[in-house]
């Protein structure tokens, strides 16, 4: 049940935006009536998007959550809800309403994006949490919503949700929020596609293509990947043989992780790559990248600049050749670099999500 309270201030709704009440309410209706949680993949979004319909107090009715609430200095789940309502200017749940054991629903959406260039030195991806509560503004019916946001991991869920902050989607306060808020539009459109929700007429769609990663992974998928990351400089017979091997490992699933990684390494060792630890000199970068592209690459950089701080200067020099430096995620303390054509980067990242061969932009 979507119980609500009055919003004490102005309405938060732009009917032309994908982040609008009409769209959010349609998503809620699907979650409430058909499927209350799911995960799916969207083009350009790392890993899976998680969507859950939760409620106060029902979703907190288990021992671990009750302990978390107690450790937060609150009496019950309604106490948590009232703390959140304060952040978004919604009137509190009263003692009388608590006694009625009313349920108050909310939507929690989680996904990862690329970080800012500065954060990328430390993290490959950053998490975004959007917590949506419904309310009424100048109305007796639900006609509005408010958003709480956090970039943290909800290991302790009660603590995590209490640390969320009220946000205006049109007014990001940090560069990380700017990325997350923009991708939130894509995620909402993807959710509508996934749930077969007809987006209201008049909404200005941020994207005009199918956002769902619903391609079937075949041997041709791996062939395309191999040709793109090698810039086409690979023997046709070898590409077909490698593709079959990679597909075979892929079909074995997550339990075959180590064999799959070994297969990925074996493939990358067969093309022009540069394996380096996290600390490298500019001279090394110039030498090895020149070897990979078959021509001398020299780039300007400030004195005493090393390792990941060199990436912007490397990319500028490669960009003049319509190339880009990328890396296979080794999950270790080293880089496995390769060079791709700039026009192929988007498709490489899509294929990375499909094939589970983890590729990162730098």
CSV table of C-alpha atoms in Angstrom, one decimal:
chain,number,residue,atom,x,y,z
A,1,UNK,CA,0.0,0.0,0.0
A,2,UNK,CA,1.4,3.4,-1.0
A,3,UNK,CA,0.4,5.4,2.1
A,4,UNK,CA,1.6,9.0,2.1
A,5,UNK,CA,1.8,12.2,4.0
A,6,UNK,CA,1.6,15.8,2.9
A,7,UNK,CA,4.7,17.4,1.5
A,8,UNK,CA,5.2,20.6,3.5
A,9,UNK,CA,6.7,22.5,0.6
A,10,UNK,CA,6.5,22.8,-3.2
A,11,UNK,CA,5.8,20.0,-5.7
A,12,UNK,CA,8.7,18.2,-7.2
A,13,UNK,CA,7.5,17.3,-10.7
A,14,UNK,CA,8.3,18.1,-14.3
A,15,UNK,CA,5.9,16.2,-16.5
A,16,UNK,CA,8.3,16.4,-19.5
A,17,UNK,CA,11.1,14.7,-17.6
A,18,UNK,CA,11.6,11.0,-17.4
A,19,UNK,CA,12.1,11.7,-13.7
A,20,UNK,CA,8.5,12.7,-13.2
A,21,UNK,CA,5.6,11.6,-11.0
A,22,UNK,CA,3.7,9.9,-13.9
A,23,UNK,CA,6.7,7.7,-14.7
A,24,UNK,CA,7.6,7.0,-11.1
A,25,UNK,CA,4.0,6.1,-10.3
A,26,UNK,CA,3.8,3.7,-13.2
A,27,UNK,CA,7.0,2.0,-12.0
A,28,UNK,CA,5.5,1.8,-8.5
A,29,UNK,CA,2.3,0.2,-9.8
A,30,UNK,CA,4.2,-2.5,-11.7
A,31,UNK,CA,6.3,-3.2,-8.6
A,32,UNK,CA,3.3,-3.4,-6.3
A,33,UNK,CA,1.1,-5.5,-8.5
A,34,UNK,CA,3.5,-7.7,-10.5
A,35,UNK,CA,7.1,-7.9,-9.4
A,36,UNK,CA,8.4,-6.3,-6.2
A,37,UNK,CA,12.1,-6.7,-7.0
A,38,UNK,CA,14.3,-7.5,-10.0
A,39,UNK,CA,17.7,-6.9,-11.5
A,40,UNK,CA,18.6,-6.3,-15.1
A,41,UNK,CA,21.4,-4.9,-17.3
A,42,UNK,CA,21.4,-1.6,-19.2
A,43,UNK,CA,23.8,-0.6,-22.0
A,44,UNK,CA,26.5,1.6,-20.6
A,45,UNK,CA,25.8,0.8,-16.9
A,46,UNK,CA,28.3,-1.4,-15.1
A,47,UNK,CA,27.0,-4.7,-13.7
A,48,UNK,CA,23.3,-5.0,-12.9
A,49,UNK,CA,20.7,-2.4,-11.9
A,50,UNK,CA,18.9,-3.5,-8.7
A,51,UNK,CA,15.3,-2.4,-8.2
A,52,UNK,CA,13.3,-3.1,-5.0
A,53,UNK,CA,10.0,-2.2,-3.5
A,54,UNK,CA,10.3,-2.0,0.2
A,55,UNK,CA,8.0,-0.8,3.0
A,56,UNK,CA,8.0,0.6,6.5
A,57,UNK,CA,7.7,-1.3,8.8
A,58,UNK,CA,7.2,-4.6,6.9
A,59,UNK,CA,10.7,-4.8,5.3
A,60,UNK,CA,12.3,-4.2,8.6
A,61,UNK,CA,10.5,-7.0,10.4
A,62,UNK,CA,13.4,-9.4,11.0
A,63,UNK,CA,16.0,-9.6,13.8
A,64,UNK,CA,19.0,-8.1,12.0
A,65,UNK,CA,17.0,-5.1,11.0
A,66,UNK,CA,15.5,-4.7,14.5
A,67,UNK,CA,19.0,-4.8,16.0
A,68,UNK,CA,20.2,-2.2,13.4
A,69,UNK,CA,17.3,0.1,14.4
A,70,UNK,CA,18.1,-0.3,18.1
A,71,UNK,CA,21.8,0.4,17.5
A,72,UNK,CA,20.7,3.6,15.7
A,73,UNK,CA,19.0,4.8,18.8
A,74,UNK,CA,15.5,4.5,17.4
A,75,UNK,CA,12.6,2.5,18.8
A,76,UNK,CA,11.1,1.0,15.7
A,77,UNK,CA,11.0,1.2,11.9
A,78,UNK,CA,8.5,4.1,12.0
A,79,UNK,CA,11.2,6.0,13.9
A,80,UNK,CA,13.6,5.4,11.0
A,81,UNK,CA,10.9,6.5,8.5
A,82,UNK,CA,10.2,9.7,10.4
A,83,UNK,CA,13.9,10.5,10.4
A,84,UNK,CA,13.9,10.2,6.6
A,85,UNK,CA,10.7,12.2,6.3
A,86,UNK,CA,12.4,15.1,8.1
A,87,UNK,CA,15.0,15.2,5.4
A,88,UNK,CA,12.4,15.5,2.6
A,89,UNK,CA,9.9,17.8,4.4
A,90,UNK,CA,7.2,15.2,4.8
A,91,UNK,CA,5.0,15.2,7.9
A,92,UNK,CA,5.7,12.5,10.4
A,93,UNK,CA,3.9,9.2,11.1
A,94,UNK,CA,1.9,9.7,14.3
A,95,UNK,CA,1.6,7.3,17.3
A,96,UNK,CA,-2.0,6.6,16.3
A,97,UNK,CA,-1.0,5.6,12.7
A,98,UNK,CA,1.8,3.4,14.1
A,99,UNK,CA,-0.8,1.5,16.2
A,100,UNK,CA,-2.8,0.9,13.0
A,101,UNK,CA,0.4,-0.8,11.6
A,102,UNK,CA,0.1,1.1,8.3
A,103,UNK,CA,2.6,0.2,5.6
A,104,UNK,CA,4.5,3.0,3.8
A,105,UNK,CA,6.1,1.8,0.5
A,106,UNK,CA,9.3,3.2,-1.1
A,107,UNK,CA,11.4,2.3,-4.1
A,108,UNK,CA,15.2,1.7,-3.8
A,109,UNK,CA,17.2,1.7,-7.0
A,110,UNK,CA,21.0,0.9,-7.0
A,111,UNK,CA,23.5,0.9,-9.9
A,112,UNK,CA,27.1,1.6,-10.6
A,113,UNK,CA,28.7,4.2,-13.0
A,114,UNK,CA,32.1,5.3,-14.1
A,115,UNK,CA,33.7,7.6,-11.5
A,116,UNK,CA,35.1,11.1,-12.1
A,117,UNK,CA,38.7,11.2,-13.5
A,118,UNK,CA,40.0,12.1,-10.1
A,119,UNK,CA,38.2,9.2,-8.3
A,120,UNK,CA,39.1,6.8,-11.1
A,121,UNK,CA,42.6,6.8,-9.6
A,122,UNK,CA,41.2,4.8,-6.7
A,123,UNK,CA,37.9,3.3,-7.8
A,124,UNK,CA,36.9,1.7,-11.1
A,125,UNK,CA,33.2,2.2,-10.4
A,126,UNK,CA,31.0,4.1,-8.0
A,127,UNK,CA,27.7,3.1,-6.5
A,128,UNK,CA,24.5,5.2,-6.6
A,129,UNK,CA,21.4,4.7,-4.4
A,130,UNK,CA,18.2,6.4,-5.1
A,131,UNK,CA,15.4,6.0,-2.5
A,132,UNK,CA,12.0,7.3,-3.7
A,133,UNK,CA,9.1,8.2,-1.3
A,134,UNK,CA,5.7,9.2,-2.5
A,135,UNK,CA,3.7,12.1,-1.0
A,136,UNK,CA,0.9,14.6,-1.8
A,137,UNK,CA,1.4,18.2,-2.5
A,138,UNK,CA,-1.6,20.5,-2.2
A,139,UNK,CA,-3.8,17.4,-2.8
A,140,UNK,CA,-5.6,14.7,-1.0
A,141,UNK,CA,-4.2,12.1,-3.5
A,142,UNK,CA,-0.7,10.9,-4.1
A,143,UNK,CA,0.7,13.3,-6.7
A,144,UNK,CA,4.4,13.8,-5.9
A,145,UNK,CA,7.6,12.1,-4.8
A,146,UNK,CA,10.9,12.9,-3.1
A,147,UNK,CA,14.3,11.4,-3.6
A,148,UNK,CA,17.0,10.5,-1.0
A,149,UNK,CA,20.5,9.7,-2.4
A,150,UNK,CA,23.6,8.0,-1.2
A,151,UNK,CA,26.8,6.8,-2.8
A,152,UNK,CA,27.5,4.4,0.0
A,153,UNK,CA,27.2,0.6,0.3
A,154,UNK,CA,24.2,-0.4,2.5
A,155,UNK,CA,26.1,-3.1,4.4
A,156,UNK,CA,24.1,-2.1,7.5
A,157,UNK,CA,20.9,-1.2,5.7
A,158,UNK,CA,19.3,0.9,8.5
A,159,UNK,CA,22.5,2.9,8.9
A,160,UNK,CA,22.8,3.2,5.1
A,161,UNK,CA,19.4,4.6,4.6
A,162,UNK,CA,19.6,7.0,7.5
A,163,UNK,CA,22.8,8.4,5.9
A,164,UNK,CA,21.0,9.3,2.7
A,165,UNK,CA,20.5,12.9,1.8
A,166,UNK,CA,17.7,14.8,0.1
A,167,UNK,CA,18.6,15.8,-3.5
A,168,UNK,CA,17.1,17.8,-6.3
A,169,UNK,CA,17.8,15.8,-9.5
A,170,UNK,CA,18.2,19.0,-11.4
A,171,UNK,CA,20.8,20.4,-9.1
A,172,UNK,CA,23.7,18.0,-8.4
A,173,UNK,CA,26.1,19.2,-5.8
A,174,UNK,CA,29.2,17.2,-6.8
A,175,UNK,CA,30.7,15.8,-10.0
A,176,UNK,CA,29.8,12.3,-8.9
A,177,UNK,CA,26.2,13.3,-8.4
A,178,UNK,CA,26.2,14.9,-11.8
A,179,UNK,CA,27.2,11.5,-13.4
A,180,UNK,CA,24.8,9.6,-11.2
A,181,UNK,CA,21.8,11.9,-11.8
A,182,UNK,CA,22.3,11.8,-15.5
A,183,UNK,CA,22.5,8.0,-15.6
A,184,UNK,CA,19.5,7.8,-13.3
A,185,UNK,CA,17.5,9.1,-16.3
A,186,UNK,CA,18.8,6.3,-18.4
A,187,UNK,CA,18.0,3.8,-15.6
A,188,UNK,CA,14.4,4.9,-15.3
A,189,UNK,CA,13.9,4.7,-19.1
A,190,UNK,CA,15.5,1.2,-19.0
A,191,UNK,CA,13.2,0.1,-16.1
A,192,UNK,CA,10.2,1.2,-18.3
A,193,UNK,CA,11.5,-0.8,-21.2
A,194,UNK,CA,12.2,-3.9,-18.9
A,195,UNK,CA,8.7,-3.7,-17.3
A,196,UNK,CA,6.9,-2.9,-20.6
A,197,UNK,CA,5.7,0.4,-19.2
A,198,UNK,CA,4.3,2.8,-21.8
A,199,UNK,CA,6.0,6.1,-21.1
A,200,UNK,CA,3.5,9.0,-21.0
A,201,UNK,CA,3.1,11.1,-24.1
A,202,UNK,CA,5.0,14.4,-23.7
A,203,UNK,CA,7.9,12.9,-21.7
A,204,UNK,CA,11.1,13.9,-23.4
A,205,UNK,CA,13.1,10.7,-23.6
A,206,UNK,CA,16.9,11.1,-22.9
A,207,UNK,CA,17.7,8.1,-25.1
A,208,UNK,CA,16.1,6.9,-28.4
A,209,UNK,CA,17.4,3.3,-28.6
A,210,UNK,CA,16.8,0.0,-26.9
A,211,UNK,CA,18.8,0.3,-23.6
A,212,UNK,CA,18.4,-3.3,-22.5
A,213,UNK,CA,21.3,-5.7,-22.9
A,214,UNK,CA,19.3,-8.5,-24.4
A,215,UNK,CA,21.6,-9.8,-27.0
A,216,UNK,CA,22.3,-13.5,-27.1
A,217,UNK,CA,25.9,-14.3,-26.5
A,218,UNK,CA,27.2,-16.4,-29.4
A,219,UNK,CA,30.6,-17.3,-30.9
A,220,UNK,CA,30.0,-14.3,-33.2
A,221,UNK,CA,29.8,-12.0,-30.1
A,222,UNK,CA,33.3,-13.0,-29.1
A,223,UNK,CA,34.6,-12.8,-32.6
A,224,UNK,CA,33.3,-9.2,-32.8
A,225,UNK,CA,34.9,-8.4,-29.4
A,226,UNK,CA,38.3,-9.9,-30.5
A,227,UNK,CA,38.3,-7.9,-33.7
A,228,UNK,CA,37.5,-4.7,-32.0
A,229,UNK,CA,40.1,-4.9,-29.2
A,230,UNK,CA,42.8,-6.0,-31.7
A,231,UNK,CA,41.7,-3.2,-34.1
A,232,UNK,CA,41.2,-5.9,-36.7
A,233,UNK,CA,44.9,-6.9,-36.7
A,234,UNK,CA,44.4,-10.6,-36.1
A,235,UNK,CA,44.3,-13.8,-38.1
A,236,UNK,CA,40.8,-14.8,-39.0
A,237,UNK,CA,41.3,-18.5,-38.2
A,238,UNK,CA,42.8,-17.6,-34.8
A,239,UNK,CA,40.0,-15.3,-34.0
A,240,UNK,CA,37.4,-18.0,-34.7
A,241,UNK,CA,39.4,-20.5,-32.6
A,242,UNK,CA,39.7,-18.1,-29.7
A,243,UNK,CA,36.0,-17.2,-29.9
A,244,UNK,CA,35.0,-20.8,-29.5
A,245,UNK,CA,37.3,-21.2,-26.5
A,246,UNK,CA,36.0,-18.0,-24.8
A,247,UNK,CA,32.4,-19.0,-25.5
A,248,UNK,CA,32.9,-22.4,-24.0
A,249,UNK,CA,34.3,-20.9,-20.8
A,250,UNK,CA,31.5,-18.3,-20.7
A,251,UNK,CA,28.8,-21.0,-20.9
A,252,UNK,CA,30.2,-22.7,-17.8
A,253,UNK,CA,29.1,-19.7,-15.7
A,254,UNK,CA,30.5,-18.0,-12.6
A,255,UNK,CA,31.8,-21.2,-11.1
A,256,UNK,CA,34.3,-21.4,-13.9
A,257,UNK,CA,35.7,-17.9,-13.0
A,258,UNK,CA,39.4,-18.8,-12.7
A,259,UNK,CA,39.5,-20.8,-16.0
A,260,UNK,CA,37.7,-17.9,-17.7
A,261,UNK,CA,40.2,-15.4,-16.4
A,262,UNK,CA,43.1,-17.6,-17.6
A,263,UNK,CA,41.4,-17.7,-21.1
A,264,UNK,CA,41.1,-13.9,-21.1
A,265,UNK,CA,44.7,-13.5,-20.2
A,266,UNK,CA,45.8,-16.0,-22.9
A,267,UNK,CA,43.8,-14.1,-25.5
A,268,UNK,CA,45.2,-10.7,-24.6
A,269,UNK,CA,48.7,-12.1,-24.6
A,270,UNK,CA,48.1,-13.0,-28.3
A,271,UNK,CA,47.5,-9.4,-29.3
A,272,UNK,CA,49.5,-6.2,-28.9
A,273,UNK,CA,49.1,-5.4,-25.1
A,274,UNK,CA,51.2,-3.9,-22.4
A,275,UNK,CA,51.3,-5.5,-19.0
A,276,UNK,CA,52.4,-3.1,-16.3
A,277,UNK,CA,52.2,-2.7,-12.6
A,278,UNK,CA,50.4,0.3,-11.2
A,279,UNK,CA,53.6,2.4,-11.1
A,280,UNK,CA,55.1,3.2,-14.5
A,281,UNK,CA,57.2,6.0,-16.0
A,282,UNK,CA,56.2,8.2,-18.9
A,283,UNK,CA,59.1,6.7,-20.9
A,284,UNK,CA,57.7,3.2,-20.5
A,285,UNK,CA,54.3,4.4,-21.6
A,286,UNK,CA,55.7,6.1,-24.7
A,287,UNK,CA,57.7,3.0,-25.6
A,288,UNK,CA,55.1,0.3,-25.1
A,289,UNK,CA,52.2,2.3,-26.6
A,290,UNK,CA,54.4,3.1,-29.6
A,291,UNK,CA,55.0,-0.7,-30.0
A,292,UNK,CA,51.2,-1.3,-29.8
A,293,UNK,CA,50.2,1.2,-32.4
A,294,UNK,CA,53.2,0.7,-34.7
A,295,UNK,CA,54.3,4.3,-34.7
A,296,UNK,CA,56.1,6.7,-32.4
A,297,UNK,CA,53.9,8.2,-29.7
A,298,UNK,CA,55.3,11.2,-27.8
A,299,UNK,CA,53.1,13.2,-25.4
A,300,UNK,CA,53.6,16.3,-23.3
A,301,UNK,CA,53.2,16.0,-19.5
A,302,UNK,CA,54.3,18.0,-16.4
A,303,UNK,CA,57.5,17.1,-14.7
A,304,UNK,CA,57.3,14.5,-11.9
A,305,UNK,CA,54.1,13.0,-13.5
A,306,UNK,CA,53.8,9.2,-13.3
A,307,UNK,CA,51.4,6.3,-13.6
A,308,UNK,CA,47.7,7.0,-13.7
A,309,UNK,CA,48.3,10.8,-13.6
A,310,UNK,CA,49.7,10.3,-17.1
A,311,UNK,CA,46.4,9.0,-18.5
A,312,UNK,CA,44.9,12.4,-19.6
A,313,UNK,CA,48.1,13.2,-21.6
A,314,UNK,CA,48.3,9.8,-23.1
A,315,UNK,CA,44.6,9.9,-24.2
A,316,UNK,CA,45.1,13.4,-25.7
A,317,UNK,CA,48.0,12.2,-27.8
A,318,UNK,CA,46.1,9.0,-28.9
A,319,UNK,CA,42.9,11.0,-29.5
A,320,UNK,CA,44.7,12.9,-32.3
A,321,UNK,CA,45.0,9.5,-34.0
A,322,UNK,CA,41.3,8.6,-33.2
A,323,UNK,CA,42.6,6.0,-30.7
A,324,UNK,CA,42.0,5.4,-27.0
A,325,UNK,CA,43.9,3.5,-24.3
A,326,UNK,CA,41.8,0.9,-22.4
A,327,UNK,CA,42.5,-1.8,-19.9
A,328,UNK,CA,41.4,-5.3,-19.1
A,329,UNK,CA,40.5,-5.4,-15.4
A,330,UNK,CA,43.0,-7.8,-13.9
A,331,UNK,CA,41.5,-7.6,-10.4
A,332,UNK,CA,45.1,-7.2,-9.2
A,333,UNK,CA,47.9,-4.7,-8.7
A,334,UNK,CA,48.7,-4.4,-12.4
A,335,UNK,CA,47.3,-3.0,-15.7
A,336,UNK,CA,46.8,-4.9,-18.9
A,337,UNK,CA,46.6,-2.1,-21.5
A,338,UNK,CA,45.5,-2.2,-25.1
A,339,UNK,CA,44.6,0.4,-27.7
A,340,UNK,CA,41.2,0.7,-29.4
A,341,UNK,CA,39.8,2.8,-32.1
A,342,UNK,CA,37.8,5.6,-30.5
A,343,UNK,CA,34.7,4.8,-32.7
A,344,UNK,CA,34.7,1.3,-31.2
A,345,UNK,CA,35.0,2.1,-27.5
A,346,UNK,CA,31.2,2.2,-26.9
A,347,UNK,CA,30.6,-1.2,-28.5
A,348,UNK,CA,33.6,-2.7,-26.7
A,349,UNK,CA,32.1,-1.7,-23.4
A,350,UNK,CA,28.7,-3.2,-24.4
A,351,UNK,CA,30.4,-6.4,-25.4
A,352,UNK,CA,32.4,-6.4,-22.1
A,353,UNK,CA,29.1,-6.4,-20.2
A,354,UNK,CA,27.7,-9.2,-22.4
A,355,UNK,CA,30.8,-11.5,-22.4
A,356,UNK,CA,31.9,-10.8,-18.8
A,357,UNK,CA,35.4,-9.8,-20.0
A,358,UNK,CA,35.9,-6.8,-17.8
A,359,UNK,CA,37.1,-3.8,-19.8
A,360,UNK,CA,37.6,-0.3,-18.3
A,361,UNK,CA,38.0,3.1,-19.8
A,362,UNK,CA,40.9,5.1,-18.3
